[in-house]
PDB file of C-alpha atoms in Angstrom:
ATOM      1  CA  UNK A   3      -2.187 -25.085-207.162  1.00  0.00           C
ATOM      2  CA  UNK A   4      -1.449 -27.461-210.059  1.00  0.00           C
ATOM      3  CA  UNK A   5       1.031 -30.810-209.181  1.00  0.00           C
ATOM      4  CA  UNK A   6       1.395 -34.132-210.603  1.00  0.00           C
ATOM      5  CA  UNK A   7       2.105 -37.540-209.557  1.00  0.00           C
ATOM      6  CA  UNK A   8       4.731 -39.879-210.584  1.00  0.00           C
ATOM      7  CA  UNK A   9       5.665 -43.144-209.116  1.00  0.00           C
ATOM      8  CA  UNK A  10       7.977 -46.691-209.172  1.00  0.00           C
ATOM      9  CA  UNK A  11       7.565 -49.906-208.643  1.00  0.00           C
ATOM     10  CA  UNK A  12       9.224 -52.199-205.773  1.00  0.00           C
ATOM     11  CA  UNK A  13       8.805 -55.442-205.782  1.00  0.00           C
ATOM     12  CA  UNK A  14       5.930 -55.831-202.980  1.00  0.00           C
ATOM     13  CA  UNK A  15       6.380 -52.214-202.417  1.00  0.00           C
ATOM     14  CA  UNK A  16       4.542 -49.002-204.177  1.00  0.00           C
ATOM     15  CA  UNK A  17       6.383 -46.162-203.333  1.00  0.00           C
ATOM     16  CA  UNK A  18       4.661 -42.517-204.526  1.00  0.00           C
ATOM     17  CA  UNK A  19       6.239 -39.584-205.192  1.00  0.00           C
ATOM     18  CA  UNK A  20       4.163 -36.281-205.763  1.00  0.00           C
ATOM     19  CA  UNK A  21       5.938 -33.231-207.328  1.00  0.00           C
ATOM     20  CA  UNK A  22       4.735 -29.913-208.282  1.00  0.00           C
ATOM     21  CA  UNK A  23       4.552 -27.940-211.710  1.00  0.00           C
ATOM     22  CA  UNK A  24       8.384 -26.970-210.949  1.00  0.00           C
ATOM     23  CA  UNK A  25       9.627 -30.906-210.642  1.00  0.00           C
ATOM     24  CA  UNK A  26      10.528 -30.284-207.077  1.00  0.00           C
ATOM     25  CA  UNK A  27       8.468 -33.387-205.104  1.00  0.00           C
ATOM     26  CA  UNK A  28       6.222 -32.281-202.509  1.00  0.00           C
ATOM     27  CA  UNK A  29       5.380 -35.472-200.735  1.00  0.00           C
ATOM     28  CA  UNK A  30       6.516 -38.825-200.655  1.00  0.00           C
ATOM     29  CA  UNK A  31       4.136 -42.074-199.843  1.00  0.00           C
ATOM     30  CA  UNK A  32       6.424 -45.361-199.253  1.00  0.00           C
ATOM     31  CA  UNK A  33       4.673 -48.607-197.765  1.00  0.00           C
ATOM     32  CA  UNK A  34       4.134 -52.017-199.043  1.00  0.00           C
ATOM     33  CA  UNK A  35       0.528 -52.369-201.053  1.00  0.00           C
ATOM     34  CA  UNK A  36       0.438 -55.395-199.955  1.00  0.00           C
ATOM     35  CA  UNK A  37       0.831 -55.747-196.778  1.00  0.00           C
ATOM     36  CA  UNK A  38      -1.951 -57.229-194.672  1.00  0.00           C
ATOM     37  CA  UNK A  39      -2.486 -54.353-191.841  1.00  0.00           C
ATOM     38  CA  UNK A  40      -2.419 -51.672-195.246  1.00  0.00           C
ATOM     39  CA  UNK A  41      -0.148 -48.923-193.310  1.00  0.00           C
ATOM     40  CA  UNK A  42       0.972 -46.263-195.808  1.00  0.00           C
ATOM     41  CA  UNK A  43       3.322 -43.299-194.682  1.00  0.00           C
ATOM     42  CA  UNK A  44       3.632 -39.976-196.070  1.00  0.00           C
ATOM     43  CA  UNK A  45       6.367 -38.031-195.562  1.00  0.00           C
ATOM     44  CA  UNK A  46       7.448 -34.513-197.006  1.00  0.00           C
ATOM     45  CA  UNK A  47      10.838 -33.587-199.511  1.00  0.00           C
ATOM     46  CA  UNK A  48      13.289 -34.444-196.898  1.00  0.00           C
ATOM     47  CA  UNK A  49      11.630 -37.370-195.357  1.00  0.00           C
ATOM     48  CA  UNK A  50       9.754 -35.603-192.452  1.00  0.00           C
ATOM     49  CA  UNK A  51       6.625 -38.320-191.600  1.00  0.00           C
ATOM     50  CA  UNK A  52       3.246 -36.257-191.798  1.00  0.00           C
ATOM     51  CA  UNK A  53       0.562 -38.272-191.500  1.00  0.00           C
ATOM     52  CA  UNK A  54       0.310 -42.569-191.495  1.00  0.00           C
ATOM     53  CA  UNK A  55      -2.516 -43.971-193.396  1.00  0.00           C
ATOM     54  CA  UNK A  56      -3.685 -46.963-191.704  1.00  0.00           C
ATOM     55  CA  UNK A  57      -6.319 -49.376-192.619  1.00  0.00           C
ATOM     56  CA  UNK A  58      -8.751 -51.315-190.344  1.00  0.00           C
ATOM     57  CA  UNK A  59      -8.967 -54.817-190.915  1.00  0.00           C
ATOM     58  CA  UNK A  60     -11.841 -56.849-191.681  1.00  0.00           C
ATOM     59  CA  UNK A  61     -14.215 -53.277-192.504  1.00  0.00           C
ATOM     60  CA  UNK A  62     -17.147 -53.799-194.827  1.00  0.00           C
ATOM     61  CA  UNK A  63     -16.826 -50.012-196.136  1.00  0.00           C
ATOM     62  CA  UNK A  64     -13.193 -50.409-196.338  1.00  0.00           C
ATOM     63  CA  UNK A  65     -11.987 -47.651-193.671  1.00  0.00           C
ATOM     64  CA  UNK A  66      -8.959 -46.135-193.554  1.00  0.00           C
ATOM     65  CA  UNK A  67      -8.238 -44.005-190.417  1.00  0.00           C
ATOM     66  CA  UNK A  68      -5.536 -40.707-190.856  1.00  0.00           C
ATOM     67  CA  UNK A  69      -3.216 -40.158-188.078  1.00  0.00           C
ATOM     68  CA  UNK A  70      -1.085 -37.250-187.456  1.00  0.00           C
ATOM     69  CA  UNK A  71       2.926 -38.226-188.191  1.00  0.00           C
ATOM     70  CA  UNK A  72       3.515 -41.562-187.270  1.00  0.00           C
ATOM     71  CA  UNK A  73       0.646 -41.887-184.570  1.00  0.00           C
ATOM     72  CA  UNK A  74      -1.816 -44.538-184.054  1.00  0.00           C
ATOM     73  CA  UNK A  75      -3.640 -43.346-180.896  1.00  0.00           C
ATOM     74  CA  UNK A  76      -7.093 -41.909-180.848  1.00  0.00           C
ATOM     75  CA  UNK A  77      -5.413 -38.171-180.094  1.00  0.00           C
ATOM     76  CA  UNK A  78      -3.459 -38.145-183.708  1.00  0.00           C
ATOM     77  CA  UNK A  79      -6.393 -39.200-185.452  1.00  0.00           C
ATOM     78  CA  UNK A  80      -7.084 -36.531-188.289  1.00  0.00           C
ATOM     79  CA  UNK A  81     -10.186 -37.906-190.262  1.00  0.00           C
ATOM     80  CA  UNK A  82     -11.609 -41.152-191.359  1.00  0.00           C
ATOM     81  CA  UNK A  83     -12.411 -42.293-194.939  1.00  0.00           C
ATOM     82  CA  UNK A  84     -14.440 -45.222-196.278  1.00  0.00           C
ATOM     83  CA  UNK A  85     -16.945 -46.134-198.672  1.00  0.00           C
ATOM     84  CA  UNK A  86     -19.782 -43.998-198.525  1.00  0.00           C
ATOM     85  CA  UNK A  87     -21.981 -47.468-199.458  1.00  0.00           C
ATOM     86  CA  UNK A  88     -21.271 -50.821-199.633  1.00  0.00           C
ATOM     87  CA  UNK A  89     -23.291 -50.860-203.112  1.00  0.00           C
ATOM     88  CA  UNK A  90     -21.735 -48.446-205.616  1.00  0.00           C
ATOM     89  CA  UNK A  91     -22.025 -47.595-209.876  1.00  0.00           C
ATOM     90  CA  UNK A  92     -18.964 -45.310-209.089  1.00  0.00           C
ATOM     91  CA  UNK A  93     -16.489 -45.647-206.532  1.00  0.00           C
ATOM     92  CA  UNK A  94     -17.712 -42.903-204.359  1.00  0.00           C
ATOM     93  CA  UNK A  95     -16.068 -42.131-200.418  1.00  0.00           C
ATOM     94  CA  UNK A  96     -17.143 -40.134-197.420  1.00  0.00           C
ATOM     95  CA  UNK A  97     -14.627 -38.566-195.337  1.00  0.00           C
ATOM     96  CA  UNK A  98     -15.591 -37.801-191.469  1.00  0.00           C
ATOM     97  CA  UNK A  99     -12.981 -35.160-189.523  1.00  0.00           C
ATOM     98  CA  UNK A 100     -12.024 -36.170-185.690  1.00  0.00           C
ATOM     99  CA  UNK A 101     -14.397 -33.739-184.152  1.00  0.00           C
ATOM    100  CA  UNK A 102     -17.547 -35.381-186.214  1.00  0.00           C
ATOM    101  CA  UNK A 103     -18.074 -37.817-183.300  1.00  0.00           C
ATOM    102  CA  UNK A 104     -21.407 -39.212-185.052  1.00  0.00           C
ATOM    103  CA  UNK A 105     -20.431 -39.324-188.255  1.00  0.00           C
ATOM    104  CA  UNK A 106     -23.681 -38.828-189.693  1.00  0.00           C
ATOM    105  CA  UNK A 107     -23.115 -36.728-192.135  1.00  0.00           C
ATOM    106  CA  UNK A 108     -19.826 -36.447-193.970  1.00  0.00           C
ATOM    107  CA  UNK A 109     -17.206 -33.590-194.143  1.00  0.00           C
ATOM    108  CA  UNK A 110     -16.262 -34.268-197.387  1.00  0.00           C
ATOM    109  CA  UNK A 111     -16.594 -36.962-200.469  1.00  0.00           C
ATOM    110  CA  UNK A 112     -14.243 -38.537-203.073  1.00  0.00           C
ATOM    111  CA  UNK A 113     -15.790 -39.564-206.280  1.00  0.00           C
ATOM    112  CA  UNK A 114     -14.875 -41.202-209.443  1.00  0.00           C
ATOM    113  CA  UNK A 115     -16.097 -40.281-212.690  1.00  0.00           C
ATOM    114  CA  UNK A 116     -16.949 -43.167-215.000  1.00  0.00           C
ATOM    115  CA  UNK A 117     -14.627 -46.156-215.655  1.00  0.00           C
ATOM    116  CA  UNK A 118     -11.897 -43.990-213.205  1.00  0.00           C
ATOM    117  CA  UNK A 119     -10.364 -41.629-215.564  1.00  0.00           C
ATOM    118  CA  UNK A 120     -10.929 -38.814-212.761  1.00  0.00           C
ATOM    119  CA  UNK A 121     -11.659 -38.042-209.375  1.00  0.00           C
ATOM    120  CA  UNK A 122     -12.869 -35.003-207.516  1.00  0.00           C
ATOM    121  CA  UNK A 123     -13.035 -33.739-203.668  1.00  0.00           C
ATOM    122  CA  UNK A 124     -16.039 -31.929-202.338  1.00  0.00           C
ATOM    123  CA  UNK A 125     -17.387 -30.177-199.565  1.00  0.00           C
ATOM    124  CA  UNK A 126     -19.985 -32.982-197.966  1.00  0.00           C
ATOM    125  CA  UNK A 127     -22.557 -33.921-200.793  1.00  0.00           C
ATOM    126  CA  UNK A 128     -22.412 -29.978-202.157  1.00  0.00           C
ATOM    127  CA  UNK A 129     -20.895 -29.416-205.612  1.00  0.00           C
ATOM    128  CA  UNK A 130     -18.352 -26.783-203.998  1.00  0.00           C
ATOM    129  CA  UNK A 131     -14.968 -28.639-205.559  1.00  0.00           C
ATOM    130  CA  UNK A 132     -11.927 -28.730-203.442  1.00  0.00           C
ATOM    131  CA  UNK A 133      -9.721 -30.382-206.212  1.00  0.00           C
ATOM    132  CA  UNK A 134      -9.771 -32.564-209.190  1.00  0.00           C
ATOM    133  CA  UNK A 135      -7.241 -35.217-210.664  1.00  0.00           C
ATOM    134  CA  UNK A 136      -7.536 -36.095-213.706  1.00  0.00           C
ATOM    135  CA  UNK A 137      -5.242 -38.268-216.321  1.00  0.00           C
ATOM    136  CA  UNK A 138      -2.518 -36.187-218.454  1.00  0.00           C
ATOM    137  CA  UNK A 139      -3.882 -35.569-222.530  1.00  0.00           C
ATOM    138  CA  UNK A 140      -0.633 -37.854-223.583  1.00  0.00           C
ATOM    139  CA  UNK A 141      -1.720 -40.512-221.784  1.00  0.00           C
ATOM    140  CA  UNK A 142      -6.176 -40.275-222.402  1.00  0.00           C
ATOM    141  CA  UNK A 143      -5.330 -43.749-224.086  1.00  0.00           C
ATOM    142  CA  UNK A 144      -4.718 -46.075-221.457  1.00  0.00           C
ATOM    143  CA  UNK A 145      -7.457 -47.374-219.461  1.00  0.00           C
ATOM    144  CA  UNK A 146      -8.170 -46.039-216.080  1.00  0.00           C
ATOM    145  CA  UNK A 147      -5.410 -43.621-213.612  1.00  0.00           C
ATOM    146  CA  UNK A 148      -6.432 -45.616-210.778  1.00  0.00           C
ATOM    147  CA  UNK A 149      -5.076 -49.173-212.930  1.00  0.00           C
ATOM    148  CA  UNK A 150      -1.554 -47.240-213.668  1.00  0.00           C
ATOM    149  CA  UNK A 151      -1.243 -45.146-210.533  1.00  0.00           C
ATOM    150  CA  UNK A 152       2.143 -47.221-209.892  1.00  0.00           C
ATOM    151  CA  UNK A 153       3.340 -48.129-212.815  1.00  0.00           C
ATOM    152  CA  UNK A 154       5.444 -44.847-213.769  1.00  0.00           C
ATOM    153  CA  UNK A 155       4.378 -44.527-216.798  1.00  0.00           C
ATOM    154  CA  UNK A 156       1.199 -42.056-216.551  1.00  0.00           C
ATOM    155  CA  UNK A 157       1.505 -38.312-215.137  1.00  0.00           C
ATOM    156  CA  UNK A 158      -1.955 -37.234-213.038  1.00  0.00           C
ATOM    157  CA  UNK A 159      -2.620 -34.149-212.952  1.00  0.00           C
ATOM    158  CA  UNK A 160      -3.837 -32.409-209.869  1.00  0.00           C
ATOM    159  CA  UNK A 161      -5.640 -29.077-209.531  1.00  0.00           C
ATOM    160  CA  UNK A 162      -6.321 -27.981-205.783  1.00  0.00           C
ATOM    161  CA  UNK A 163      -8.479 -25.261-205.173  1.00  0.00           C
ATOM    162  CA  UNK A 164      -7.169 -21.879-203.274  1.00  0.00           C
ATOM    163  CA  UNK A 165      -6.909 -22.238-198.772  1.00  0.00           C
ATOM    164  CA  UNK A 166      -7.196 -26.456-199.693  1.00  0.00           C
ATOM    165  CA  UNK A 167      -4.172 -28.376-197.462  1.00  0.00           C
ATOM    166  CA  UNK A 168      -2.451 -30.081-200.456  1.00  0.00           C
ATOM    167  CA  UNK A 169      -1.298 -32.890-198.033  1.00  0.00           C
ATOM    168  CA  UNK A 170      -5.069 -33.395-197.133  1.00  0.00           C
ATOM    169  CA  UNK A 171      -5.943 -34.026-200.689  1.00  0.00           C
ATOM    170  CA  UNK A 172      -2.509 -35.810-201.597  1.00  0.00           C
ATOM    171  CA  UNK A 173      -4.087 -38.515-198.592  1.00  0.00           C
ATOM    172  CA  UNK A 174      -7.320 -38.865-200.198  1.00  0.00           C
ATOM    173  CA  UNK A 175      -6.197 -39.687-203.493  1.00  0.00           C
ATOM    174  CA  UNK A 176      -3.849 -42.400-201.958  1.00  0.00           C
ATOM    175  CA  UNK A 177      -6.740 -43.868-199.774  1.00  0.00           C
ATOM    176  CA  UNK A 178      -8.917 -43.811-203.069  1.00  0.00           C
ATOM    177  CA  UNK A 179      -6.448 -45.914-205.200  1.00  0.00           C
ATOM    178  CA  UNK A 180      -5.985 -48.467-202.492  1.00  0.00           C
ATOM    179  CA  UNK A 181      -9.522 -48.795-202.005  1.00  0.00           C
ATOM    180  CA  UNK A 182     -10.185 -49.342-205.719  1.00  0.00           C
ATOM    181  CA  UNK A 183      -6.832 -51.748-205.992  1.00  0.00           C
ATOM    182  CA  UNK A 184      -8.326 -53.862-202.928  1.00  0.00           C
ATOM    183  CA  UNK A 185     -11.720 -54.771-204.137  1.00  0.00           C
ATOM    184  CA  UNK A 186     -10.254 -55.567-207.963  1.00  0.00           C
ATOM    185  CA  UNK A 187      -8.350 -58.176-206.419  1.00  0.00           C
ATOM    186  CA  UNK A 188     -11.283 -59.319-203.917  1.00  0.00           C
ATOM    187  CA  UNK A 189     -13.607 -61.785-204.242  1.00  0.00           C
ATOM    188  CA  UNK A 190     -16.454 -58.900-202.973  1.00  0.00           C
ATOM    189  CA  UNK A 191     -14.964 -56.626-206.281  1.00  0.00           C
ATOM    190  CA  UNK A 192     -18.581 -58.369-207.934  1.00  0.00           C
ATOM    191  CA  UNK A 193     -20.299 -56.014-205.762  1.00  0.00           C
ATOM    192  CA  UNK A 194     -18.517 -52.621-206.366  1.00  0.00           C
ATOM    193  CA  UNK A 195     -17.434 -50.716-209.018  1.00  0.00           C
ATOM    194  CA  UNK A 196     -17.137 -52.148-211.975  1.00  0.00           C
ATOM    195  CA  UNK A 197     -18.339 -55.286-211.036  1.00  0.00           C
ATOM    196  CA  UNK A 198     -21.561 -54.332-210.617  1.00  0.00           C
ATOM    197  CA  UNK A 199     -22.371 -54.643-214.377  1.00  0.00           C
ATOM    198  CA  UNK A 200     -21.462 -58.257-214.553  1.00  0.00           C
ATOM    199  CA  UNK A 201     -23.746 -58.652-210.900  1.00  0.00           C
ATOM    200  CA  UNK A 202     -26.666 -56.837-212.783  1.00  0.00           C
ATOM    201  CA  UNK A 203     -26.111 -58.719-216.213  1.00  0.00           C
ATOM    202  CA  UNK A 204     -26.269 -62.232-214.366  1.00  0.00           C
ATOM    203  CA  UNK A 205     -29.203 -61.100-212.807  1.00  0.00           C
ATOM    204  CA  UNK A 206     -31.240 -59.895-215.767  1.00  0.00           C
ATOM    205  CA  UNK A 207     -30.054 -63.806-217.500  1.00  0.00           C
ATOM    206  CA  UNK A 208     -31.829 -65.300-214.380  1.00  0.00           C
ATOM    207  CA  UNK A 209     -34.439 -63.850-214.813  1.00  0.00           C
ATOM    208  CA  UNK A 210     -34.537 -64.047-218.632  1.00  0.00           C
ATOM    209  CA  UNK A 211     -34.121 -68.173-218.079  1.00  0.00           C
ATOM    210  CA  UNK A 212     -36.938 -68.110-214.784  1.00  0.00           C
ATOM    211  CA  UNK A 213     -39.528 -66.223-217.574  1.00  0.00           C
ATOM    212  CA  UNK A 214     -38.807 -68.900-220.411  1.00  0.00           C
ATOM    213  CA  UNK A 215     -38.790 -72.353-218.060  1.00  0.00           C
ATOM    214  CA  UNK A 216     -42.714 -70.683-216.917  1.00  0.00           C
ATOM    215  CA  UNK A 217     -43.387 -69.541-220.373  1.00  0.00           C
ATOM    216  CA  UNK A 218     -42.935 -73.151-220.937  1.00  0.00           C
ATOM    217  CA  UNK A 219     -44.200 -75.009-218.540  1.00  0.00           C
ATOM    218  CA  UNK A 220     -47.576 -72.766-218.737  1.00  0.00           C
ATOM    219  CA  UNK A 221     -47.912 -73.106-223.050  1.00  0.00           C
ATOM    220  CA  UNK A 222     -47.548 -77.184-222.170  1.00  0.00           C
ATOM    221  CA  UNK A 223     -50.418 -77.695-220.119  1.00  0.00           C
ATOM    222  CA  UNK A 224     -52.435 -77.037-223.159  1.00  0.00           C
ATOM    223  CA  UNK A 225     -51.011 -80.578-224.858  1.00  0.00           C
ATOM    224  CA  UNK A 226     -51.567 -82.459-221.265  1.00  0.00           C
ATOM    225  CA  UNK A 227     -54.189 -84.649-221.136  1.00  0.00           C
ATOM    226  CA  UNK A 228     -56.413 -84.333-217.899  1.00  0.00           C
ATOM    227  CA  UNK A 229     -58.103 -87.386-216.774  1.00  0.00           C
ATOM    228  CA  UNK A 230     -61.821 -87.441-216.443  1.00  0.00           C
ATOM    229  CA  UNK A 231     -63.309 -86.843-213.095  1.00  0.00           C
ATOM    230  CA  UNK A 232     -64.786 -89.816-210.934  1.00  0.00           C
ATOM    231  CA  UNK A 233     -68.433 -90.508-211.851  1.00  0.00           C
ATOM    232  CA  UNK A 234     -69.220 -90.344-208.013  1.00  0.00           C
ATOM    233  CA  UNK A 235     -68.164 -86.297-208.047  1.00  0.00           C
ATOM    234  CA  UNK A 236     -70.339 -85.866-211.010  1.00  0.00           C
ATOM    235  CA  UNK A 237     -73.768 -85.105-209.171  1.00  0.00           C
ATOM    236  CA  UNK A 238     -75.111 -83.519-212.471  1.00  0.00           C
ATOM    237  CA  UNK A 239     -75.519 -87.087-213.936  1.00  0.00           C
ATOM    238  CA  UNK A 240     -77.672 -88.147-211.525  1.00  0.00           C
TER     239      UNK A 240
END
């Protein structure tokens, strides 16, 4: 099933609205993006709440938990999403359902392609795809889907694979772009995605400075005069 995503602007508010092939919306997401507990509710055409995206506070791997309608209690939780690292070349997120009690190993994954201009669902770590979005042809241009995702101006077009809950993925993609909004506008952003070329190329320029200051310091102790031993530790004269 194909569908695309359109959205406007509040101010404070980011309120998404998902529509299929047709134009007829399918979903809509309202909550504030910036809000400090992160709760995001989406609802269906006629306003129906079917599942609350809420955010724990204060998580290292930035965890979202999924509750069924507007629930918050351990019995409507649906699945849990977070970074599948803290470290991270490409954004990339591992998705654990309810009944995965040790979340060892993960359900499913998100993952970003390079600099954002696509995303894509999987089964665990397999390749087996589940759906892809991907930025519309007219707009290949701009920068990155996940930078425009509310400005409504860009259409996204998603493809979700046959017996694949479209709300599921719909919640995913949501989770994904707040994720990736959150750490460009945190101090920690230095340390994932896209930061971590400007981490790596400070790095490299430390070390580039710590080689010349020795290279340095060991070519001048050729020029350095170096006093003559004490005629008393000399025994060879005697």
């Amino acid at each position: 099933m194909e569908f695309s995503f359109s959205a406007t602007t509040l101010i404070g508010h980011g309120n998404l609205v998902v529509k299929n092939s047709d134009g007829n919306i399918m979903f809509k997401i309202e909550g504030s993006i910036f809000s400090f507990n992160g709760t995001r509710v989406m609802s269906d055409a006629v306003g129906a709440p079917i599942v609350t995206l809420r955010k724990k506070i204060f998580s290292v791997f930035d965890t979202w938990k999924v509750f069924r309608g507007e629930g918050q209690d351990k019995r409507d939780l649906i699945f849990i999403v977070e970074r599948a690292s803290i470290f991270q070349m490409k954004t990339k997120l591992a998705v654990f359902l309810a009944e995965n009690k040790y979340e060892d190993v993960c359900d499913y994954t998100v993952q970003t392609s390079w600099f954002e201009r696509s995303c894509q669902v999987n089964v665990g770590d397999s390749s087996t795809k589940l759906a892809q979005v991907c930025i519309s042809k007219t707009n290949m241009r701009k920068n990155s889907w996940l930078d425009r995702l509310f400005s409504g101006e860009d259409r996204f077009e998603v493809m979700v694979y046959p017996n694949v809950d479209c709300a599921f993925i719909v919640a995913l993609i949501v989770i994904l772009d707040e994720i990736v909004s959150n750490s460009r506008r945190s101090p920690k952003h230095k340390c994932n995605g896209g930061g971590v070329f400007s981490s790596l190329f400070l790095i490299v320029c430390f070390f580039f400075f710590f080689f010349l200051k020795h290279r340095q310091n060991r070519d001048t102790t050729f020029f350095c005069f170096h006093p003559t031993p004490q005629r008393d530790n000399l025994n060879y004269y005697s």
